[in-house]
Structures are given as structure tokens and as C-alpha cells.
CSV table of C-alpha atoms in Angstrom, one decimal:
chain,number,residue,atom,x,y,z
N,260,UNK,CA,30.2,20.4,-7.1
N,261,UNK,CA,26.6,20.9,-5.9
N,262,UNK,CA,25.7,18.2,-3.2
N,263,UNK,CA,23.1,15.9,-4.4
N,264,UNK,CA,19.6,16.7,-3.4
N,265,UNK,CA,18.5,13.2,-2.8
N,266,UNK,CA,19.5,11.3,0.2
N,267,UNK,CA,18.7,7.6,0.6
N,268,UNK,CA,18.6,6.4,4.1
N,269,UNK,CA,19.2,2.9,5.0
N,270,UNK,CA,20.9,1.1,7.7
N,271,UNK,CA,24.6,1.1,8.5
N,272,UNK,CA,24.6,-2.7,8.4
N,273,UNK,CA,22.5,-5.7,8.5
N,274,UNK,CA,23.7,-9.4,8.6
N,275,UNK,CA,23.8,-11.7,5.7
N,276,UNK,CA,20.8,-13.1,4.9
N,277,UNK,CA,18.6,-10.1,4.1
N,278,UNK,CA,21.3,-8.4,2.0
N,279,UNK,CA,20.3,-7.7,-1.4
N,280,UNK,CA,16.7,-7.6,-0.4
N,281,UNK,CA,16.7,-4.7,2.0
N,282,UNK,CA,13.7,-2.3,0.6
N,283,UNK,CA,16.5,0.4,-0.1
N,284,UNK,CA,17.0,-1.3,-3.1
N,285,UNK,CA,13.5,-0.5,-4.5
N,286,UNK,CA,14.8,3.4,-4.4
N,287,UNK,CA,18.1,2.7,-5.7
N,288,UNK,CA,16.8,1.0,-8.6
N,289,UNK,CA,14.2,3.8,-9.6
N,290,UNK,CA,16.9,6.5,-9.1
N,291,UNK,CA,19.4,4.7,-11.4
N,292,UNK,CA,16.9,4.1,-13.9
N,293,UNK,CA,15.9,7.7,-13.7
N,294,UNK,CA,19.6,9.3,-13.7
N,295,UNK,CA,18.7,10.8,-10.3
N,296,UNK,CA,22.0,11.5,-8.2
N,297,UNK,CA,21.7,10.4,-5.0
N,298,UNK,CA,23.9,9.6,-1.8
N,299,UNK,CA,23.6,7.2,0.9
N,300,UNK,CA,23.2,8.1,4.7
N,301,UNK,CA,22.7,5.6,7.6
N,302,UNK,CA,20.8,5.0,10.6
N,303,UNK,CA,22.1,2.3,13.2
N,304,UNK,CA,20.8,-1.4,12.7
N,305,UNK,CA,21.4,-2.1,16.3
N,306,UNK,CA,20.0,0.9,17.9
N,307,UNK,CA,16.9,2.5,16.4
N,308,UNK,CA,16.3,5.2,18.7
N,309,UNK,CA,14.2,8.6,18.9
N,310,UNK,CA,15.9,9.9,15.9
N,311,UNK,CA,15.2,6.8,13.7
N,312,UNK,CA,11.3,7.0,14.9
N,313,UNK,CA,11.0,10.6,14.3
N,314,UNK,CA,11.6,9.7,10.4
N,315,UNK,CA,10.4,6.1,10.3
N,316,UNK,CA,7.7,5.7,12.9
N,317,UNK,CA,7.8,1.7,12.5
N,318,UNK,CA,11.4,1.4,13.0
N,319,UNK,CA,12.5,0.5,9.3
N,320,UNK,CA,14.2,1.6,6.4
N,321,UNK,CA,14.3,3.1,3.8
N,322,UNK,CA,13.7,6.9,3.9
N,323,UNK,CA,14.5,9.5,1.7
N,324,UNK,CA,15.3,13.3,2.0
N,325,UNK,CA,14.8,15.6,-0.8
N,326,UNK,CA,15.9,19.2,0.2
N,327,UNK,CA,13.8,19.8,3.1
N,328,UNK,CA,11.7,16.8,2.9
N,329,UNK,CA,11.7,13.8,4.5
N,330,UNK,CA,9.7,10.8,3.4
N,331,UNK,CA,9.1,7.1,4.9
N,332,UNK,CA,7.6,4.0,2.9
N,333,UNK,CA,9.1,2.8,-0.2
N,334,UNK,CA,6.0,3.1,-1.7
N,335,UNK,CA,5.7,6.8,-0.8
N,336,UNK,CA,9.3,7.5,-2.1
N,337,UNK,CA,8.9,5.8,-5.4
N,338,UNK,CA,5.6,7.7,-6.0
N,339,UNK,CA,7.9,10.8,-5.1
N,340,UNK,CA,10.7,10.0,-7.4
N,341,UNK,CA,8.0,9.1,-10.1
N,342,UNK,CA,7.1,13.0,-10.3
N,343,UNK,CA,10.7,13.8,-11.0
N,344,UNK,CA,11.3,11.7,-14.0
N,345,UNK,CA,9.0,10.5,-16.8
N,346,UNK,CA,11.2,7.4,-17.0
N,347,UNK,CA,9.5,6.1,-14.1
N,348,UNK,CA,5.9,7.4,-14.6
N,349,UNK,CA,4.4,8.9,-17.9
N,350,UNK,CA,3.2,12.4,-17.5
N,351,UNK,CA,-0.3,11.9,-19.3
N,352,UNK,CA,-3.3,11.5,-16.9
N,353,UNK,CA,-4.2,8.1,-17.9
N,354,UNK,CA,-0.7,6.9,-17.8
N,355,UNK,CA,0.0,8.4,-14.2
N,356,UNK,CA,-3.8,6.8,-13.2
N,357,UNK,CA,-2.3,3.6,-14.4
N,358,UNK,CA,1.1,3.7,-13.1
N,359,UNK,CA,-0.5,4.7,-9.8
N,360,UNK,CA,-2.9,1.7,-9.4
N,361,UNK,CA,-0.5,-0.7,-10.3
N,362,UNK,CA,2.1,0.8,-7.7
N,363,UNK,CA,-1.1,0.5,-5.0
N,364,UNK,CA,-1.7,-2.7,-6.4
N,365,UNK,CA,1.5,-3.9,-5.7
N,366,UNK,CA,1.7,-3.0,-1.8
N,367,UNK,CA,-2.1,-3.6,-0.9
N,368,UNK,CA,-3.3,-6.5,-3.4
N,369,UNK,CA,0.3,-8.5,-3.5
N,370,UNK,CA,2.6,-7.6,-0.6
N,371,UNK,CA,-0.3,-7.7,1.9
N,372,UNK,CA,-0.5,-11.1,1.4
N,373,UNK,CA,2.9,-12.3,0.3
N,374,UNK,CA,4.9,-10.7,3.2
N,375,UNK,CA,2.6,-12.1,5.9
N,376,UNK,CA,2.7,-15.4,3.9
N,377,UNK,CA,6.6,-15.3,4.3
N,378,UNK,CA,6.5,-14.1,7.7
N,379,UNK,CA,4.5,-17.1,8.8
N,380,UNK,CA,6.7,-19.5,6.7
N,381,UNK,CA,9.8,-18.4,9.0
N,382,UNK,CA,8.4,-20.7,11.6
N,383,UNK,CA,7.8,-23.8,9.3
N,384,UNK,CA,4.4,-24.4,10.2
N,385,UNK,CA,2.7,-27.6,8.6
N,386,UNK,CA,0.4,-25.7,6.8
N,387,UNK,CA,0.6,-21.9,6.0
N,388,UNK,CA,-3.3,-20.2,6.3
N,389,UNK,CA,-2.2,-17.9,3.7
N,390,UNK,CA,-1.2,-20.2,0.9
N,391,UNK,CA,-4.8,-20.4,-0.8
N,392,UNK,CA,-5.0,-16.2,-0.5
N,393,UNK,CA,-1.5,-16.0,-1.9
N,394,UNK,CA,-2.2,-18.5,-4.9
N,395,UNK,CA,-5.3,-16.8,-5.9
N,396,UNK,CA,-3.4,-13.1,-6.0
N,397,UNK,CA,-0.7,-14.5,-7.9
N,398,UNK,CA,-2.9,-16.3,-10.4
N,399,UNK,CA,-4.9,-12.7,-10.9
N,400,UNK,CA,-1.4,-11.3,-11.6
N,401,UNK,CA,-0.5,-14.0,-13.8
N,402,UNK,CA,-3.5,-13.6,-16.0
N,403,UNK,CA,-2.8,-10.0,-16.6
N,404,UNK,CA,0.9,-10.6,-17.2
N,405,UNK,CA,0.1,-13.5,-19.8
N,406,UNK,CA,-0.8,-10.9,-22.3
N,407,UNK,CA,1.3,-8.1,-21.8
N,408,UNK,CA,5.1,-7.1,-20.8
N,409,UNK,CA,4.6,-4.5,-18.2
N,410,UNK,CA,2.1,-3.5,-15.7
N,411,UNK,CA,1.0,0.0,-16.4
N,412,UNK,CA,0.7,2.3,-19.4
N,413,UNK,CA,2.3,-0.1,-22.1
N,414,UNK,CA,5.9,0.5,-20.9
N,415,UNK,CA,7.9,-0.1,-17.8
N,416,UNK,CA,7.3,2.0,-15.0
N,417,UNK,CA,8.2,2.7,-11.3
N,418,UNK,CA,5.1,0.0,-10.7
N,419,UNK,CA,7.2,-2.7,-12.2
N,420,UNK,CA,10.2,-1.8,-9.9
N,421,UNK,CA,7.8,-2.6,-6.8
N,422,UNK,CA,6.0,-5.4,-8.1
N,423,UNK,CA,9.3,-7.1,-9.6
N,424,UNK,CA,11.0,-6.6,-5.8
N,425,UNK,CA,7.7,-8.0,-4.1
N,426,UNK,CA,7.9,-10.9,-6.4
N,427,UNK,CA,11.9,-11.4,-5.8
N,428,UNK,CA,11.1,-12.8,-2.3
N,429,UNK,CA,13.0,-16.3,-2.5
N,430,UNK,CA,10.4,-18.3,-1.1
N,431,UNK,CA,8.1,-17.0,-3.7
N,432,UNK,CA,10.0,-17.9,-6.7
N,433,UNK,CA,8.5,-21.9,-6.8
N,434,UNK,CA,5.1,-20.3,-6.9
N,435,UNK,CA,5.6,-18.2,-9.7
N,436,UNK,CA,4.0,-19.8,-12.8
N,437,UNK,CA,5.5,-19.1,-16.3
N,438,UNK,CA,3.9,-15.6,-16.9
N,439,UNK,CA,5.2,-14.4,-13.6
N,440,UNK,CA,8.6,-15.8,-13.9
N,441,UNK,CA,8.9,-14.8,-17.5
N,442,UNK,CA,8.0,-11.0,-15.9
N,443,UNK,CA,10.7,-11.2,-13.2
N,444,UNK,CA,13.1,-12.3,-15.6
N,445,UNK,CA,12.3,-9.4,-18.1
N,446,UNK,CA,12.4,-6.9,-15.1
N,447,UNK,CA,15.5,-8.3,-13.1
N,448,UNK,CA,17.5,-8.3,-16.5
N,449,UNK,CA,17.7,-4.3,-16.6
N,450,UNK,CA,21.0,-3.2,-16.0
N,451,UNK,CA,19.9,-0.8,-13.3
N,452,UNK,CA,18.6,-3.4,-11.0
N,453,UNK,CA,21.8,-5.4,-11.2
N,454,UNK,CA,23.3,-2.1,-10.3
N,455,UNK,CA,21.1,-1.3,-7.4
N,456,UNK,CA,21.7,-4.9,-6.2
N,457,UNK,CA,25.4,-4.4,-6.3
N,458,UNK,CA,25.7,-1.4,-4.8
N,459,UNK,CA,23.7,-2.6,-1.9
N,460,UNK,CA,25.6,-5.3,-1.5
N,461,UNK,CA,28.8,-3.4,-1.3
N,462,UNK,CA,27.4,-1.1,0.9
N,463,UNK,CA,26.7,-3.8,3.7
N,464,UNK,CA,29.9,-5.4,3.1
N,465,UNK,CA,32.0,-2.5,3.5
N,466,UNK,CA,30.3,-2.0,7.0
N,467,UNK,CA,31.5,-5.6,7.9
N,468,UNK,CA,35.1,-4.1,8.6
N,469,UNK,CA,33.7,-1.8,11.1
N,470,UNK,CA,32.1,-4.5,13.2
N,471,UNK,CA,33.4,-6.4,16.3
N,472,UNK,CA,33.8,-10.0,14.9
W,55,UNK,CA,-27.7,19.8,-15.6
W,56,UNK,CA,-24.1,18.1,-16.2
W,57,UNK,CA,-23.6,14.7,-15.4
W,58,UNK,CA,-21.1,14.3,-12.4
W,59,UNK,CA,-17.5,13.3,-13.6
W,60,UNK,CA,-17.0,10.9,-10.9
W,61,UNK,CA,-18.6,7.3,-10.9
W,62,UNK,CA,-17.7,5.1,-7.9
W,63,UNK,CA,-18.2,1.3,-8.5
W,64,UNK,CA,-19.2,-0.8,-6.0
W,65,UNK,CA,-21.0,-4.1,-6.0
W,66,UNK,CA,-24.7,-4.5,-6.5
W,67,UNK,CA,-25.3,-5.9,-3.6
W,68,UNK,CA,-23.6,-7.7,-0.5
W,69,UNK,CA,-24.6,-10.2,2.0
W,70,UNK,CA,-25.5,-8.2,5.5
W,71,UNK,CA,-22.2,-8.9,7.2
W,72,UNK,CA,-19.7,-6.7,5.3
W,73,UNK,CA,-22.3,-3.8,4.7
W,74,UNK,CA,-20.9,-0.5,6.5
W,75,UNK,CA,-17.4,-2.1,6.0
W,76,UNK,CA,-17.0,-2.3,1.7
W,77,UNK,CA,-14.1,-0.4,0.7
W,78,UNK,CA,-16.5,1.8,-1.3
W,79,UNK,CA,-16.9,3.9,2.0
W,80,UNK,CA,-13.5,5.2,1.8
W,81,UNK,CA,-14.1,6.6,-1.5
W,82,UNK,CA,-17.6,8.1,-0.4
W,83,UNK,CA,-16.3,9.5,2.8
W,84,UNK,CA,-13.5,11.4,1.1
W,85,UNK,CA,-15.6,12.7,-1.8
W,86,UNK,CA,-17.9,14.1,0.8
W,87,UNK,CA,-15.4,15.5,2.7
W,88,UNK,CA,-14.1,17.1,-0.4
W,89,UNK,CA,-17.6,18.4,-1.7
W,90,UNK,CA,-17.0,16.3,-5.1
W,91,UNK,CA,-20.1,15.1,-6.5
W,92,UNK,CA,-20.4,11.7,-7.7
W,93,UNK,CA,-22.7,8.7,-8.9
W,94,UNK,CA,-22.8,5.2,-7.9
W,95,UNK,CA,-22.6,2.7,-10.6
W,96,UNK,CA,-22.4,-1.2,-9.9
W,97,UNK,CA,-21.0,-4.7,-10.9
W,98,UNK,CA,-22.1,-8.0,-10.0
W,99,UNK,CA,-21.3,-9.3,-6.7
W,100,UNK,CA,-22.2,-13.1,-7.8
W,101,UNK,CA,-20.6,-13.0,-10.7
W,102,UNK,CA,-17.5,-11.3,-11.4
W,103,UNK,CA,-16.8,-11.5,-15.0
W,104,UNK,CA,-14.5,-10.3,-17.6
W,105,UNK,CA,-16.1,-6.7,-17.5
W,106,UNK,CA,-15.0,-6.5,-14.1
W,107,UNK,CA,-11.4,-8.1,-14.4
W,108,UNK,CA,-10.8,-5.8,-16.9
W,109,UNK,CA,-11.1,-2.8,-14.5
W,110,UNK,CA,-10.2,-4.5,-11.1
W,111,UNK,CA,-7.9,-7.4,-12.0
W,112,UNK,CA,-8.2,-9.0,-8.4
W,113,UNK,CA,-12.1,-9.0,-8.6
W,114,UNK,CA,-12.6,-6.5,-5.9
W,115,UNK,CA,-14.2,-3.3,-5.5
W,116,UNK,CA,-14.1,-0.3,-5.3
W,117,UNK,CA,-12.9,1.3,-8.9
W,118,UNK,CA,-13.3,4.8,-9.9
W,119,UNK,CA,-14.1,6.3,-13.0
W,120,UNK,CA,-12.9,10.0,-13.9
W,121,UNK,CA,-14.1,11.0,-17.3
W,122,UNK,CA,-12.0,8.7,-19.4
W,123,UNK,CA,-9.7,7.3,-16.6
W,124,UNK,CA,-10.6,4.0,-14.7
W,125,UNK,CA,-8.6,3.4,-11.3
W,126,UNK,CA,-8.8,0.5,-9.0
W,127,UNK,CA,-7.2,0.2,-5.6
W,128,UNK,CA,-8.9,2.2,-2.9
W,129,UNK,CA,-5.7,3.7,-2.0
W,130,UNK,CA,-4.9,4.8,-5.5
W,131,UNK,CA,-8.2,6.3,-5.9
W,132,UNK,CA,-7.8,8.2,-2.6
W,133,UNK,CA,-4.5,9.6,-3.8
W,134,UNK,CA,-6.3,10.7,-7.0
W,135,UNK,CA,-8.9,12.2,-5.3
W,136,UNK,CA,-6.8,14.0,-3.2
W,137,UNK,CA,-5.2,15.8,-6.3
W,138,UNK,CA,-8.6,17.4,-6.3
W,139,UNK,CA,-9.1,19.2,-3.3
W,140,UNK,CA,-7.1,20.8,-0.7
W,141,UNK,CA,-9.6,19.5,1.9
W,142,UNK,CA,-7.8,16.1,1.4
W,143,UNK,CA,-4.5,17.2,0.8
W,144,UNK,CA,-2.4,20.2,1.3
W,145,UNK,CA,-0.8,21.8,-1.7
W,146,UNK,CA,2.8,22.5,-0.5
W,147,UNK,CA,5.4,19.8,-1.1
W,148,UNK,CA,6.0,19.1,2.5
W,149,UNK,CA,2.4,18.8,3.3
W,150,UNK,CA,1.8,16.7,0.3
W,151,UNK,CA,4.7,14.3,1.0
W,152,UNK,CA,3.7,13.9,4.8
W,153,UNK,CA,-0.1,13.0,3.5
W,154,UNK,CA,1.5,10.4,1.1
W,155,UNK,CA,3.9,8.7,3.2
W,156,UNK,CA,0.9,8.4,5.8
W,157,UNK,CA,-1.4,7.0,3.4
W,158,UNK,CA,0.9,4.4,2.3
W,159,UNK,CA,1.9,3.5,5.8
W,160,UNK,CA,-1.9,2.8,6.3
W,161,UNK,CA,-1.5,0.5,3.4
W,162,UNK,CA,1.4,-1.1,3.6
W,163,UNK,CA,2.6,-1.1,7.3
W,164,UNK,CA,-0.4,-1.5,9.2
W,165,UNK,CA,-3.2,-3.0,6.8
W,166,UNK,CA,-0.3,-5.4,5.5
W,167,UNK,CA,-0.6,-6.9,9.0
W,168,UNK,CA,-4.3,-6.1,10.2
W,169,UNK,CA,-6.0,-7.6,7.1
W,170,UNK,CA,-3.9,-10.9,6.9
W,171,UNK,CA,-4.5,-11.0,11.0
W,172,UNK,CA,-8.2,-10.8,10.4
W,173,UNK,CA,-8.6,-13.2,7.8
W,174,UNK,CA,-6.6,-15.8,9.9
W,175,UNK,CA,-8.7,-15.0,12.7
W,176,UNK,CA,-12.0,-15.9,10.7
W,177,UNK,CA,-11.1,-19.5,11.3
W,178,UNK,CA,-10.7,-19.1,14.9
W,179,UNK,CA,-7.4,-20.8,15.6
W,180,UNK,CA,-6.0,-21.2,19.1
W,181,UNK,CA,-3.3,-18.8,18.3
W,182,UNK,CA,-2.9,-16.5,15.5
W,183,UNK,CA,0.9,-16.1,14.2
W,184,UNK,CA,0.3,-12.3,13.4
W,185,UNK,CA,-0.7,-11.5,16.8
W,186,UNK,CA,2.7,-10.0,18.0
W,187,UNK,CA,3.6,-8.4,14.9
W,188,UNK,CA,0.0,-6.5,14.6
W,189,UNK,CA,0.7,-5.5,18.4
W,190,UNK,CA,3.7,-3.8,17.4
W,191,UNK,CA,2.6,-1.9,14.5
W,192,UNK,CA,-0.3,-0.8,16.8
W,193,UNK,CA,2.1,0.2,19.6
W,194,UNK,CA,4.1,2.2,17.0
W,195,UNK,CA,1.1,4.0,15.8
W,196,UNK,CA,-0.4,4.7,19.2
W,197,UNK,CA,3.0,6.4,20.1
W,198,UNK,CA,2.4,8.7,17.0
W,199,UNK,CA,-1.0,9.4,17.9
W,200,UNK,CA,-0.5,10.0,21.3
W,201,UNK,CA,1.1,13.2,20.6
W,202,UNK,CA,-0.9,14.6,17.8
W,203,UNK,CA,-4.5,14.7,16.4
W,204,UNK,CA,-4.2,13.9,13.0
W,205,UNK,CA,-1.5,11.7,11.1
W,206,UNK,CA,0.1,14.0,8.6
W,207,UNK,CA,0.7,18.0,8.1
W,208,UNK,CA,-0.9,19.1,11.4
W,209,UNK,CA,-4.5,18.3,10.3
W,210,UNK,CA,-7.1,16.1,8.9
W,211,UNK,CA,-6.4,14.6,5.5
W,212,UNK,CA,-6.9,11.8,3.3
W,213,UNK,CA,-4.5,9.6,5.4
W,214,UNK,CA,-6.6,9.7,8.2
W,215,UNK,CA,-9.6,8.7,6.2
W,216,UNK,CA,-7.8,5.5,5.1
W,217,UNK,CA,-6.0,4.9,8.6
W,218,UNK,CA,-9.5,5.3,10.4
W,219,UNK,CA,-11.3,2.7,7.8
W,220,UNK,CA,-8.3,0.3,8.5
W,221,UNK,CA,-8.6,0.7,12.3
W,222,UNK,CA,-12.8,0.2,12.1
W,223,UNK,CA,-12.3,-3.5,11.4
W,224,UNK,CA,-14.5,-4.9,14.6
W,225,UNK,CA,-12.2,-7.6,15.7
W,226,UNK,CA,-9.3,-4.8,15.9
W,227,UNK,CA,-11.2,-2.7,18.1
W,228,UNK,CA,-10.6,-4.4,21.3
W,229,UNK,CA,-6.8,-4.2,20.5
W,230,UNK,CA,-6.7,-0.3,20.4
W,231,UNK,CA,-5.2,1.3,23.4
W,232,UNK,CA,-6.6,4.7,24.6
W,233,UNK,CA,-4.7,7.1,21.8
W,234,UNK,CA,-5.7,4.8,18.9
W,235,UNK,CA,-9.2,4.5,20.3
W,236,UNK,CA,-9.8,8.2,20.7
W,237,UNK,CA,-8.1,8.9,17.2
W,238,UNK,CA,-10.9,6.2,15.7
W,239,UNK,CA,-13.5,8.3,17.9
W,240,UNK,CA,-12.2,11.6,16.5
W,241,UNK,CA,-12.2,10.5,12.9
W,242,UNK,CA,-15.3,8.6,13.1
W,243,UNK,CA,-17.4,11.3,14.6
W,244,UNK,CA,-17.0,13.5,11.4
W,245,UNK,CA,-20.1,14.3,9.6
W,246,UNK,CA,-19.0,12.8,6.3
W,247,UNK,CA,-18.0,9.7,7.7
W,248,UNK,CA,-21.7,9.3,9.1
W,249,UNK,CA,-23.0,10.1,5.9
W,250,UNK,CA,-20.6,7.6,3.7
W,251,UNK,CA,-21.8,5.0,5.8
W,252,UNK,CA,-25.3,5.6,5.7
W,253,UNK,CA,-25.3,5.9,2.2
W,254,UNK,CA,-23.5,2.5,1.7
W,255,UNK,CA,-26.0,1.1,4.1
W,256,UNK,CA,-28.9,2.6,2.0
W,257,UNK,CA,-27.5,1.4,-1.2
W,258,UNK,CA,-27.1,-2.4,-0.6
W,259,UNK,CA,-30.5,-2.4,1.7
W,260,UNK,CA,-32.2,-1.0,-1.5
W,261,UNK,CA,-30.7,-4.0,-3.2
W,262,UNK,CA,-32.4,-6.6,-1.3
W,263,UNK,CA,-35.5,-5.7,-2.7
W,264,UNK,CA,-34.4,-6.9,-6.2
W,265,UNK,CA,-33.3,-10.3,-4.9
W,266,UNK,CA,-34.9,-13.8,-4.8
W,267,UNK,CA,-35.4,-14.5,-1.0
């Protein structure tokens, strides 16, 4: 049997709270949707040394190896995978451009507000200075998804994988109005998402056995 | 003469403070570096109506038209332009992947912290809850740029255009240590950046004449 060319790198272990939400789930989901075989390799969660930083300079996961190429940033990995499968991105120039712009919009118009908003919320301030901006961005996105099922090219694409994972953050859920809640249901009900989530949960659960209790 | 295929869309006018920093500068800079001819078209700054939202759902600029394709998100436009010119991105798979990951890192690892940090700072809070996270991200980036001149592929690429513009935010400047300050000097000293900045300033200055005073 030939080894799989794609290797997904994630942590060897994480504590329970982020399980199911570590960003490797974006890549798992995309590879399962596209039927791309992959193996999983790990870097230590506790000690992020020079080997890790050489491949992920911000000391995070995931990263992806594809033969001799290593890529970090989940958004970059998703675009790299999208080139391998029409399931993830149409091949025509207009469909490609539409998928590309919505993937970047997830990263730079929605997540650029939602992740700092979530981070600030962890310390439970009386008011979150990003509340208004977040609500405005979600409202704009809801306006788009009120009249169509998927973000780009009239079909499910890798841009939906990314945007849905962005909107999955538990603290965000109560702020999603009907169009975004319906979009999230539609997206997360795909079998490939469930498989990706189960695979991630199983990966970290298996690691518990090897940890000192 | 054939019309230029590329059209950069920006505001018809902005007040003085953001001039020189409106994100259309990223696209101007890239197109000048690559020698790609383009024309400039505008949408109203004051009234952002359905026509604008149909092309930029978050009511921002820039967006780009390339023949029959319209793209929003500066990061997406830069990747689209990079496909047109080896000046912006190498053609070999490893060089492409390196450029892609660093462009996405600009958007999702640096700007995802620096823009919300800047936004919160506008209201002059006693402490900014994103200070620590921003400093950590800048430190990681400085570690990378302490040992090389450019982010990706051993040469100037579109990833440097984006990262340099991210680091240009005036409030950020005092926080940049020597490696990042030197990187910014190296990047912004390119004639194409100066041309892009002058072109943007001239565009908005010309619009002043048509405004009620």
C-alpha cells in the first residue's frame, strides 16, 4: 500500500474544553468531503519547541504536509486542498474567484472580529468593546444568507467549511439570528462534518491514556 | 487602445485621516509591482447602497473587476493578482505554498489581532485587552524576520505587500522592535509602494474639489 501523501499535523493532546473545536477539524472536514486520504501526525501540546516553530511560527496547529510541501494557517491549507478537488472549489474562473473571496471573508471580515470578541469575553468584562462591530458583521452575513443556501458559486464549497467552523464558537451561537442559525444547521448536518468531529474527539481521547493523571 | 481589463474599485472620497491607508493601496501596490495596467472606479463613501453591497457585502472597499469577474476582500484580490504575475508569487509549488501561507498569516494571525487592537484603542481605554496577544504575535513575527529579509520563498512576494501594509498602522509603529522596523523600512522603500501611496492620495485629493465645503 502506498502511504497517503497528505499528513495533517495537530497536537498530541489538548485538555477537554477545546476538543471538537481545534482547527484541525477544518482540514479533516475538507479532506473527508473531498475523499482525500490523509494520516495524522502530532506535535507536543505542552512543549512547543523549535521543530514546531519552524513549521508553524505562531506556535499553533494545524499544519499540513503534502509530499515535500509544508503549509501552516488553516485558511492556506484549505485553499491548497481546494486545488485538489472540485468538491471543494469549482474549476471555472468565476466559481474559483467566488470561493476565494468568501473564504478570505471568513478569515478577515468575520473571524477577525469574532475571535478577538471571544477572547475578550473569556475574562467576563461588563461590556465587550467588540459587541457592536461583531453584530454588524453578523448582520451583513445574515443578509447574504437570507436569500441563498451557500456562500459561493451556488453550491457547497470550502468557503462554507471555513465559515461554518467560524460560526460554531459556542459563545457566538446565541447571537446568530434565523438565517445564520439555519445556515449553520445546514452545514453542520453534513456527514463529513460529523465524521471530522468524531475523528478529532477520538484522537484526543486516545491520548488521555498516555498522560499522567 | 484596448481598455485595461483590471478595474480597482475604491471610495469616491474619504476624509483626510485614512488617506494613504485605505486598503485599495494593497492592490495598487501589487499591480504597480507587477506592471499590470488598471483603471480606478468608485463607489460613494457617504451612501453605501445595494449596488455596493452586491459587490462588497460588508460595505467596504476595495474590490476588483477583472473582465467578467468581481472579487472583494483585499486578500482575495491579492491572491487573484498573484496568479497573473511571477513578480508577486513564484510559480513552483513550494514557492506558491510559502507565499500563500504567509499571506494568510498576515490576514488571520497578525491582522486578526492588530485591527481589533487598533479599533479598541480608538476609544482610549486605560488598558487594551488585546495588548498581550498583539505583543506575542509581533514577537513571533519578529523572530521570523530576524533571520531573513522577506517572508516567503526567499524573495519579495505579495505576502510582503500585505504584511507591510498591516504593520503600517501608525498606532502599531512604536511597538515594532528592530527586526520589524527594519522589515517595514525595507518593504516601504520600494518605489512601487511610494507610487501606490501617491496615487491614492492624489485620487482622494482630486475628489475634494467636488465636495461641498
